[in-house]
């Protein structure tokens, strides 16, 4: 597995902080972020967002928060992922 680093929270203080990578082989986005607080998890888990879809967050998934200042970094990661997928399909 090869990860391509795209960006890190520009306000990082040198500790763990929101980070975005693209996994080269699958072109999947890989995100590191602050785990959502209990109130947000409760709201997400108790709302049926899609009809006939199970509610809640499965045990193998996590809800993370990515700060708005990272939108350009996530957008760049999406572009990187799309290019990687196109290059793989050819």
PDB file of N, CA and C in Angstrom:
ATOM      1  N   UNK A   1       0.844  -1.177   0.000  1.00  0.00           N
ATOM      2  CA  UNK A   1       0.000   0.000   0.000  1.00  0.00           C
ATOM      3  C   UNK A   1       0.886   1.235   0.000  1.00  0.00           C
ATOM      4  N   UNK A   2       0.572   2.163  -0.878  1.00  0.00           N
ATOM      5  CA  UNK A   2       1.324   3.406  -0.967  1.00  0.00           C
ATOM      6  C   UNK A   2       0.383   4.573  -0.752  1.00  0.00           C
ATOM      7  N   UNK A   3       0.724   5.450   0.180  1.00  0.00           N
ATOM      8  CA  UNK A   3      -0.077   6.637   0.435  1.00  0.00           C
ATOM      9  C   UNK A   3       0.602   7.857  -0.153  1.00  0.00           C
ATOM     10  N   UNK A   4      -0.195   8.698  -0.792  1.00  0.00           N
ATOM     11  CA  UNK A   4       0.313   9.981  -1.279  1.00  0.00           C
ATOM     12  C   UNK A   4      -0.220  11.062  -0.344  1.00  0.00           C
ATOM     13  N   UNK A   5       0.673  11.715   0.367  1.00  0.00           N
ATOM     14  CA  UNK A   5       0.296  12.802   1.269  1.00  0.00           C
ATOM     15  C   UNK A   5      -0.209  13.975   0.443  1.00  0.00           C
ATOM     16  N   UNK A   6      -1.385  14.507   0.810  1.00  0.00           N
ATOM     17  CA  UNK A   6      -1.938  15.656   0.108  1.00  0.00           C
ATOM     18  C   UNK A   6      -1.843  16.906   0.966  1.00  0.00           C
ATOM     19  N   UNK A   7      -2.183  16.807   2.238  1.00  0.00           N
ATOM     20  CA  UNK A   7      -2.102  18.000   3.060  1.00  0.00           C
ATOM     21  C   UNK A   7      -2.491  17.762   4.502  1.00  0.00           C
ATOM     22  N   UNK A   8      -2.121  18.721   5.324  1.00  0.00           N
ATOM     23  CA  UNK A   8      -2.392  18.680   6.758  1.00  0.00           C
ATOM     24  C   UNK A   8      -3.018  20.010   7.160  1.00  0.00           C
ATOM     25  N   UNK A   9      -3.762  20.005   8.224  1.00  0.00           N
ATOM     26  CA  UNK A   9      -4.399  21.218   8.735  1.00  0.00           C
ATOM     27  C   UNK A   9      -3.356  22.325   8.830  1.00  0.00           C
ATOM     28  N   UNK A  10      -3.575  23.440   8.137  1.00  0.00           N
ATOM     29  CA  UNK A  10      -2.578  24.511   8.151  1.00  0.00           C
ATOM     30  C   UNK A  10      -2.404  25.159   9.520  1.00  0.00           C
ATOM     31  N   UNK A  11      -3.331  24.909  10.440  1.00  0.00           N
ATOM     32  CA  UNK A  11      -3.229  25.472  11.788  1.00  0.00           C
ATOM     33  C   UNK A  11      -2.660  24.470  12.783  1.00  0.00           C
ATOM     34  N   UNK A  12      -2.050  23.415  12.285  1.00  0.00           N
ATOM     35  CA  UNK A  12      -1.500  22.398  13.179  1.00  0.00           C
ATOM     36  C   UNK A  12      -0.414  22.990  14.066  1.00  0.00           C
ATOM     37  N   UNK A  13      -0.348  22.472  15.269  1.00  0.00           N
ATOM     38  CA  UNK A  13       0.680  22.922  16.201  1.00  0.00           C
ATOM     39  C   UNK A  13       1.787  21.896  16.362  1.00  0.00           C
ATOM     40  N   UNK A  14       1.895  20.963  15.472  1.00  0.00           N
ATOM     41  CA  UNK A  14       2.941  19.948  15.556  1.00  0.00           C
ATOM     42  C   UNK A  14       2.472  18.653  16.187  1.00  0.00           C
ATOM     43  N   UNK A  15       1.266  18.625  16.718  1.00  0.00           N
ATOM     44  CA  UNK A  15       0.694  17.399  17.276  1.00  0.00           C
ATOM     45  C   UNK A  15      -0.160  16.744  16.198  1.00  0.00           C
ATOM     46  N   UNK A  16      -0.881  15.697  16.570  1.00  0.00           N
ATOM     47  CA  UNK A  16      -1.789  15.066  15.625  1.00  0.00           C
ATOM     48  C   UNK A  16      -2.801  16.071  15.125  1.00  0.00           C
ATOM     49  N   UNK A  17      -3.102  16.036  13.868  1.00  0.00           N
ATOM     50  CA  UNK A  17      -4.065  16.984  13.323  1.00  0.00           C
ATOM     51  C   UNK A  17      -4.676  16.426  12.053  1.00  0.00           C
ATOM     52  N   UNK A  18      -5.814  16.999  11.627  1.00  0.00           N
ATOM     53  CA  UNK A  18      -6.450  16.497  10.422  1.00  0.00           C
ATOM     54  C   UNK A  18      -5.476  16.445   9.238  1.00  0.00           C
ATOM     55  N   UNK A  19      -5.476  15.306   8.574  1.00  0.00           N
ATOM     56  CA  UNK A  19      -4.551  15.056   7.477  1.00  0.00           C
ATOM     57  C   UNK A  19      -5.298  14.310   6.380  1.00  0.00           C
ATOM     58  N   UNK A  20      -4.895  14.524   5.136  1.00  0.00           N
ATOM     59  CA  UNK A  20      -5.529  13.857   3.997  1.00  0.00           C
ATOM     60  C   UNK A  20      -4.454  13.197   3.133  1.00  0.00           C
ATOM     61  N   UNK A  21      -4.706  11.935   2.762  1.00  0.00           N
ATOM     62  CA  UNK A  21      -3.853  11.184   1.850  1.00  0.00           C
ATOM     63  C   UNK A  21      -4.730  10.580   0.764  1.00  0.00           C
ATOM     64  N   UNK A  22      -4.117  10.130  -0.315  1.00  0.00           N
ATOM     65  CA  UNK A  22      -4.780   9.300  -1.320  1.00  0.00           C
ATOM     66  C   UNK A  22      -3.999   7.996  -1.392  1.00  0.00           C
ATOM     67  N   UNK A  23      -4.715   6.886  -1.261  1.00  0.00           N
ATOM     68  CA  UNK A  23      -4.095   5.564  -1.363  1.00  0.00           C
ATOM     69  C   UNK A  23      -3.897   5.301  -2.848  1.00  0.00           C
ATOM     70  N   UNK A  24      -2.648   5.144  -3.248  1.00  0.00           N
ATOM     71  CA  UNK A  24      -2.283   5.113  -4.672  1.00  0.00           C
ATOM     72  C   UNK A  24      -2.978   4.003  -5.471  1.00  0.00           C
ATOM     73  N   UNK A  25      -3.046   2.791  -4.943  1.00  0.00           N
ATOM     74  CA  UNK A  25      -3.578   1.675  -5.729  1.00  0.00           C
ATOM     75  C   UNK A  25      -5.086   1.764  -5.937  1.00  0.00           C
ATOM     76  N   UNK A  26      -5.821   2.160  -4.896  1.00  0.00           N
ATOM     77  CA  UNK A  26      -7.290   2.196  -4.999  1.00  0.00           C
ATOM     78  C   UNK A  26      -7.836   3.580  -5.319  1.00  0.00           C
ATOM     79  N   UNK A  27      -7.032   4.615  -5.140  1.00  0.00           N
ATOM     80  CA  UNK A  27      -7.427   6.021  -5.277  1.00  0.00           C
ATOM     81  C   UNK A  27      -8.425   6.440  -4.204  1.00  0.00           C
ATOM     82  N   UNK A  28      -8.505   5.670  -3.114  1.00  0.00           N
ATOM     83  CA  UNK A  28      -9.370   6.036  -1.995  1.00  0.00           C
ATOM     84  C   UNK A  28      -8.766   7.196  -1.219  1.00  0.00           C
ATOM     85  N   UNK A  29      -9.641   8.066  -0.695  1.00  0.00           N
ATOM     86  CA  UNK A  29      -9.185   9.104   0.221  1.00  0.00           C
ATOM     87  C   UNK A  29      -9.002   8.485   1.596  1.00  0.00           C
ATOM     88  N   UNK A  30      -7.955   8.868   2.282  1.00  0.00           N
ATOM     89  CA  UNK A  30      -7.697   8.431   3.648  1.00  0.00           C
ATOM     90  C   UNK A  30      -7.635   9.700   4.489  1.00  0.00           C
ATOM     91  N   UNK A  31      -8.498   9.781   5.506  1.00  0.00           N
ATOM     92  CA  UNK A  31      -8.619  10.991   6.307  1.00  0.00           C
ATOM     93  C   UNK A  31      -8.303  10.722   7.770  1.00  0.00           C
ATOM     94  N   UNK A  32      -7.588  11.628   8.371  1.00  0.00           N
ATOM     95  CA  UNK A  32      -7.372  11.616   9.813  1.00  0.00           C
ATOM     96  C   UNK A  32      -8.009  12.891  10.336  1.00  0.00           C
ATOM     97  N   UNK A  33      -8.793  12.777  11.375  1.00  0.00           N
ATOM     98  CA  UNK A  33      -9.427  13.953  11.935  1.00  0.00           C
ATOM     99  C   UNK A  33      -9.842  13.716  13.368  1.00  0.00           C
ATOM    100  N   UNK A  34     -10.342  14.750  13.967  1.00  0.00           N
ATOM    101  CA  UNK A  34     -10.818  14.662  15.339  1.00  0.00           C
ATOM    102  C   UNK A  34     -12.102  13.846  15.359  1.00  0.00           C
ATOM    103  N   UNK A  35     -12.177  12.873  16.255  1.00  0.00           N
ATOM    104  CA  UNK A  35     -13.397  12.073  16.358  1.00  0.00           C
ATOM    105  C   UNK A  35     -14.547  12.971  16.797  1.00  0.00           C
ATOM    106  N   UNK A  36     -15.703  12.754  16.183  1.00  0.00           N
ATOM    107  CA  UNK A  36     -16.874  13.567  16.476  1.00  0.00           C
ATOM    108  C   UNK A  36     -17.272  13.435  17.943  1.00  0.00           C
ATOM    109  N   UNK A  37     -17.767  14.535  18.493  1.00  0.00           N
ATOM    110  CA  UNK A  37     -18.196  14.537  19.884  1.00  0.00           C
ATOM    111  C   UNK A  37     -19.510  13.767  20.046  1.00  0.00           C
ATOM    112  N   UNK A  38     -19.834  13.428  21.286  1.00  0.00           N
ATOM    113  CA  UNK A  38     -20.975  12.567  21.602  1.00  0.00           C
ATOM    114  C   UNK A  38     -22.291  13.116  21.050  1.00  0.00           C
ATOM    115  N   UNK A  39     -22.538  14.415  21.173  1.00  0.00           N
ATOM    116  CA  UNK A  39     -23.798  14.990  20.697  1.00  0.00           C
ATOM    117  C   UNK A  39     -23.944  14.825  19.183  1.00  0.00           C
ATOM    118  N   UNK A  40     -22.870  15.068  18.443  1.00  0.00           N
ATOM    119  CA  UNK A  40     -22.898  14.901  16.993  1.00  0.00           C
ATOM    120  C   UNK A  40     -23.122  13.434  16.622  1.00  0.00           C
ATOM    121  N   UNK A  41     -22.436  12.523  17.307  1.00  0.00           N
ATOM    122  CA  UNK A  41     -22.624  11.086  17.046  1.00  0.00           C
ATOM    123  C   UNK A  41     -24.055  10.660  17.312  1.00  0.00           C
ATOM    124  N   UNK A  42     -24.638  11.190  18.396  1.00  0.00           N
ATOM    125  CA  UNK A  42     -26.010  10.839  18.750  1.00  0.00           C
ATOM    126  C   UNK A  42     -26.971  11.339  17.670  1.00  0.00           C
ATOM    127  N   UNK A  43     -26.766  12.558  17.185  1.00  0.00           N
ATOM    128  CA  UNK A  43     -27.625  13.112  16.145  1.00  0.00           C
ATOM    129  C   UNK A  43     -27.499  12.301  14.848  1.00  0.00           C
ATOM    130  N   UNK A  44     -26.276  11.981  14.462  1.00  0.00           N
ATOM    131  CA  UNK A  44     -26.060  11.201  13.236  1.00  0.00           C
ATOM    132  C   UNK A  44     -26.654   9.805  13.381  1.00  0.00           C
ATOM    133  N   UNK A  45     -26.433   9.190  14.528  1.00  0.00           N
ATOM    134  CA  UNK A  45     -26.882   7.819  14.747  1.00  0.00           C
ATOM    135  C   UNK A  45     -28.373   7.655  14.903  1.00  0.00           C
ATOM    136  N   UNK A  46     -29.092   8.729  15.238  1.00  0.00           N
ATOM    137  CA  UNK A  46     -30.525   8.616  15.477  1.00  0.00           C
ATOM    138  C   UNK A  46     -31.369   9.216  14.357  1.00  0.00           C
ATOM    139  N   UNK A  47     -30.744   9.574  13.251  1.00  0.00           N
ATOM    140  CA  UNK A  47     -31.457  10.165  12.128  1.00  0.00           C
ATOM    141  C   UNK A  47     -31.394   9.230  10.934  1.00  0.00           C
ATOM    142  N   UNK A  48     -32.534   9.018  10.293  1.00  0.00           N
ATOM    143  CA  UNK A  48     -32.545   8.184   9.084  1.00  0.00           C
ATOM    144  C   UNK A  48     -32.306   9.105   7.896  1.00  0.00           C
ATOM    145  N   UNK A  49     -31.064   9.131   7.416  1.00  0.00           N
ATOM    146  CA  UNK A  49     -30.637  10.029   6.348  1.00  0.00           C
ATOM    147  C   UNK A  49     -31.075   9.544   4.980  1.00  0.00           C
ATOM    148  N   UNK A  50     -31.194   8.227   4.821  1.00  0.00           N
ATOM    149  CA  UNK A  50     -31.587   7.627   3.545  1.00  0.00           C
ATOM    150  C   UNK A  50     -32.723   6.647   3.834  1.00  0.00           C
ATOM    151  N   UNK A  51     -33.862   6.799   3.165  1.00  0.00           N
ATOM    152  CA  UNK A  51     -34.975   5.886   3.409  1.00  0.00           C
ATOM    153  C   UNK A  51     -34.561   4.423   3.234  1.00  0.00           C
ATOM    154  N   UNK A  52     -35.043   3.584   4.124  1.00  0.00           N
ATOM    155  CA  UNK A  52     -34.797   2.135   4.107  1.00  0.00           C
ATOM    156  C   UNK A  52     -33.339   1.759   4.355  1.00  0.00           C
ATOM    157  N   UNK A  53     -32.527   2.708   4.828  1.00  0.00           N
ATOM    158  CA  UNK A  53     -31.127   2.429   5.160  1.00  0.00           C
ATOM    159  C   UNK A  53     -31.001   2.363   6.674  1.00  0.00           C
ATOM    160  N   UNK A  54     -30.195   1.442   7.153  1.00  0.00           N
ATOM    161  CA  UNK A  54     -30.026   1.293   8.602  1.00  0.00           C
ATOM    162  C   UNK A  54     -29.525   2.587   9.234  1.00  0.00           C
ATOM    163  N   UNK A  55     -30.026   2.881  10.415  1.00  0.00           N
ATOM    164  CA  UNK A  55     -29.577   4.063  11.149  1.00  0.00           C
ATOM    165  C   UNK A  55     -28.373   3.677  12.003  1.00  0.00           C
ATOM    166  N   UNK A  56     -27.639   4.670  12.423  1.00  0.00           N
ATOM    167  CA  UNK A  56     -26.513   4.439  13.308  1.00  0.00           C
ATOM    168  C   UNK A  56     -25.197   4.360  12.572  1.00  0.00           C
ATOM    169  N   UNK A  57     -24.128   4.339  13.354  1.00  0.00           N
ATOM    170  CA  UNK A  57     -22.771   4.235  12.818  1.00  0.00           C
ATOM    171  C   UNK A  57     -22.271   2.831  13.165  1.00  0.00           C
ATOM    172  N   UNK A  58     -21.988   1.999  12.163  1.00  0.00           N
ATOM    173  CA  UNK A  58     -21.515   0.639  12.441  1.00  0.00           C
ATOM    174  C   UNK A  58     -20.227   0.657  13.273  1.00  0.00           C
ATOM    175  N   UNK A  59     -20.019  -0.388  14.020  1.00  0.00           N
ATOM    176  CA  UNK A  59     -18.867  -0.472  14.926  1.00  0.00           C
ATOM    177  C   UNK A  59     -17.536  -0.331  14.196  1.00  0.00           C
ATOM    178  N   UNK A  60     -17.473  -0.691  12.920  1.00  0.00           N
ATOM    179  CA  UNK A  60     -16.211  -0.632  12.182  1.00  0.00           C
ATOM    180  C   UNK A  60     -15.989   0.722  11.500  1.00  0.00           C
ATOM    181  N   UNK A  61     -16.901   1.675  11.682  1.00  0.00           N
ATOM    182  CA  UNK A  61     -16.772   2.993  11.064  1.00  0.00           C
ATOM    183  C   UNK A  61     -16.642   4.075  12.133  1.00  0.00           C
ATOM    184  N   UNK A  62     -16.094   5.223  11.753  1.00  0.00           N
ATOM    185  CA  UNK A  62     -15.942   6.368  12.648  1.00  0.00           C
ATOM    186  C   UNK A  62     -16.432   7.620  11.948  1.00  0.00           C
ATOM    187  N   UNK A  63     -16.985   8.529  12.708  1.00  0.00           N
ATOM    188  CA  UNK A  63     -17.344   9.850  12.210  1.00  0.00           C
ATOM    189  C   UNK A  63     -16.245  10.786  12.661  1.00  0.00           C
ATOM    190  N   UNK A  64     -15.648  11.502  11.716  1.00  0.00           N
ATOM    191  CA  UNK A  64     -14.581  12.441  12.050  1.00  0.00           C
ATOM    192  C   UNK A  64     -14.973  13.831  11.594  1.00  0.00           C
ATOM    193  N   UNK A  65     -14.326  14.803  12.184  1.00  0.00           N
ATOM    194  CA  UNK A  65     -14.586  16.197  11.835  1.00  0.00           C
ATOM    195  C   UNK A  65     -13.342  16.746  11.138  1.00  0.00           C
ATOM    196  N   UNK A  66     -13.558  17.327   9.953  1.00  0.00           N
ATOM    197  CA  UNK A  66     -12.478  17.970   9.205  1.00  0.00           C
ATOM    198  C   UNK A  66     -12.805  19.466   9.172  1.00  0.00           C
ATOM    199  N   UNK A  67     -11.914  20.339   9.642  1.00  0.00           N
ATOM    200  CA  UNK A  67     -12.221  21.767   9.680  1.00  0.00           C
ATOM    201  C   UNK A  67     -12.381  22.361   8.282  1.00  0.00           C
ATOM    202  N   UNK A  68     -13.247  23.372   8.185  1.00  0.00           N
ATOM    203  CA  UNK A  68     -13.548  24.016   6.911  1.00  0.00           C
ATOM    204  C   UNK A  68     -12.286  24.574   6.243  1.00  0.00           C
ATOM    205  N   UNK A  69     -11.308  24.965   7.020  1.00  0.00           N
ATOM    206  CA  UNK A  69     -10.079  25.502   6.419  1.00  0.00           C
ATOM    207  C   UNK A  69      -9.339  24.450   5.598  1.00  0.00           C
ATOM    208  N   UNK A  70      -9.745  23.167   5.742  1.00  0.00           N
ATOM    209  CA  UNK A  70      -9.113  22.103   4.965  1.00  0.00           C
ATOM    210  C   UNK A  70      -9.865  21.766   3.681  1.00  0.00           C
ATOM    211  N   UNK A  71     -10.940  22.473   3.381  1.00  0.00           N
ATOM    212  CA  UNK A  71     -11.702  22.199   2.156  1.00  0.00           C
ATOM    213  C   UNK A  71     -10.801  22.224   0.919  1.00  0.00           C
ATOM    214  N   UNK A  72      -9.906  23.208   0.763  1.00  0.00           N
ATOM    215  CA  UNK A  72      -9.029  23.175  -0.420  1.00  0.00           C
ATOM    216  C   UNK A  72      -8.145  21.919  -0.464  1.00  0.00           C
ATOM    217  N   UNK A  73      -7.725  21.442   0.684  1.00  0.00           N
ATOM    218  CA  UNK A  73      -6.879  20.240   0.728  1.00  0.00           C
ATOM    219  C   UNK A  73      -7.699  19.005   0.348  1.00  0.00           C
ATOM    220  N   UNK A  74      -8.921  18.908   0.862  1.00  0.00           N
ATOM    221  CA  UNK A  74      -9.784  17.781   0.512  1.00  0.00           C
ATOM    222  C   UNK A  74     -10.135  17.840  -0.971  1.00  0.00           C
ATOM    223  N   UNK A  75     -10.384  19.039  -1.496  1.00  0.00           N
ATOM    224  CA  UNK A  75     -10.671  19.197  -2.928  1.00  0.00           C
ATOM    225  C   UNK A  75      -9.481  18.729  -3.764  1.00  0.00           C
ATOM    226  N   UNK A  76      -8.278  19.103  -3.346  1.00  0.00           N
ATOM    227  CA  UNK A  76      -7.075  18.656  -4.055  1.00  0.00           C
ATOM    228  C   UNK A  76      -6.957  17.139  -4.002  1.00  0.00           C
ATOM    229  N   UNK A  77      -7.266  16.555  -2.837  1.00  0.00           N
ATOM    230  CA  UNK A  77      -7.207  15.091  -2.708  1.00  0.00           C
ATOM    231  C   UNK A  77      -8.212  14.428  -3.645  1.00  0.00           C
ATOM    232  N   UNK A  78      -9.392  15.023  -3.796  1.00  0.00           N
ATOM    233  CA  UNK A  78     -10.385  14.477  -4.731  1.00  0.00           C
ATOM    234  C   UNK A  78      -9.860  14.516  -6.159  1.00  0.00           C
ATOM    235  N   UNK A  79      -9.204  15.610  -6.527  1.00  0.00           N
ATOM    236  CA  UNK A  79      -8.612  15.715  -7.862  1.00  0.00           C
ATOM    237  C   UNK A  79      -7.523  14.672  -8.067  1.00  0.00           C
ATOM    238  N   UNK A  80      -6.677  14.487  -7.059  1.00  0.00           N
ATOM    239  CA  UNK A  80      -5.605  13.488  -7.125  1.00  0.00           C
ATOM    240  C   UNK A  80      -6.212  12.096  -7.296  1.00  0.00           C
ATOM    241  N   UNK A  81      -7.260  11.807  -6.515  1.00  0.00           N
ATOM    242  CA  UNK A  81      -7.904  10.492  -6.580  1.00  0.00           C
ATOM    243  C   UNK A  81      -8.522  10.246  -7.955  1.00  0.00           C
ATOM    244  N   UNK A  82      -9.193  11.261  -8.498  1.00  0.00           N
ATOM    245  CA  UNK A  82      -9.800  11.102  -9.827  1.00  0.00           C
ATOM    246  C   UNK A  82      -8.744  10.868 -10.897  1.00  0.00           C
ATOM    247  N   UNK A  83      -7.642  11.606 -10.832  1.00  0.00           N
ATOM    248  CA  UNK A  83      -6.561  11.395 -11.814  1.00  0.00           C
ATOM    249  C   UNK A  83      -5.973   9.996 -11.666  1.00  0.00           C
ATOM    250  N   UNK A  84      -5.775   9.552 -10.427  1.00  0.00           N
ATOM    251  CA  UNK A  84      -5.207   8.221 -10.192  1.00  0.00           C
ATOM    252  C   UNK A  84      -6.133   7.140 -10.734  1.00  0.00           C
ATOM    253  N   UNK A  85      -7.430   7.314 -10.550  1.00  0.00           N
ATOM    254  CA  UNK A  85      -8.382   6.334 -11.059  1.00  0.00           C
ATOM    255  C   UNK A  85      -8.381   6.306 -12.581  1.00  0.00           C
ATOM    256  N   UNK A  86      -8.350   7.483 -13.214  1.00  0.00           N
ATOM    257  CA  UNK A  86      -8.292   7.541 -14.682  1.00  0.00           C
ATOM    258  C   UNK A  86      -7.034   6.861 -15.206  1.00  0.00           C
ATOM    259  N   UNK A  87      -5.893   7.116 -14.551  1.00  0.00           N
ATOM    260  CA  UNK A  87      -4.625   6.537 -14.979  1.00  0.00           C
ATOM    261  C   UNK A  87      -4.638   5.016 -14.844  1.00  0.00           C
ATOM    262  N   UNK A  88      -5.353   4.505 -13.843  1.00  0.00           N
ATOM    263  CA  UNK A  88      -5.437   3.058 -13.615  1.00  0.00           C
ATOM    264  C   UNK A  88      -6.331   2.386 -14.650  1.00  0.00           C
ATOM    265  N   UNK A  89      -7.395   3.068 -15.069  1.00  0.00           N
ATOM    266  CA  UNK A  89      -8.355   2.498 -16.016  1.00  0.00           C
ATOM    267  C   UNK A  89      -7.787   2.375 -17.405  1.00  0.00           C
ATOM    268  N   UNK A  90      -6.902   3.266 -17.778  1.00  0.00           N
ATOM    269  CA  UNK A  90      -6.351   3.272 -19.149  1.00  0.00           C
ATOM    270  C   UNK A  90      -5.655   2.035 -19.503  1.00  0.00           C
TER     271      UNK A  90
END
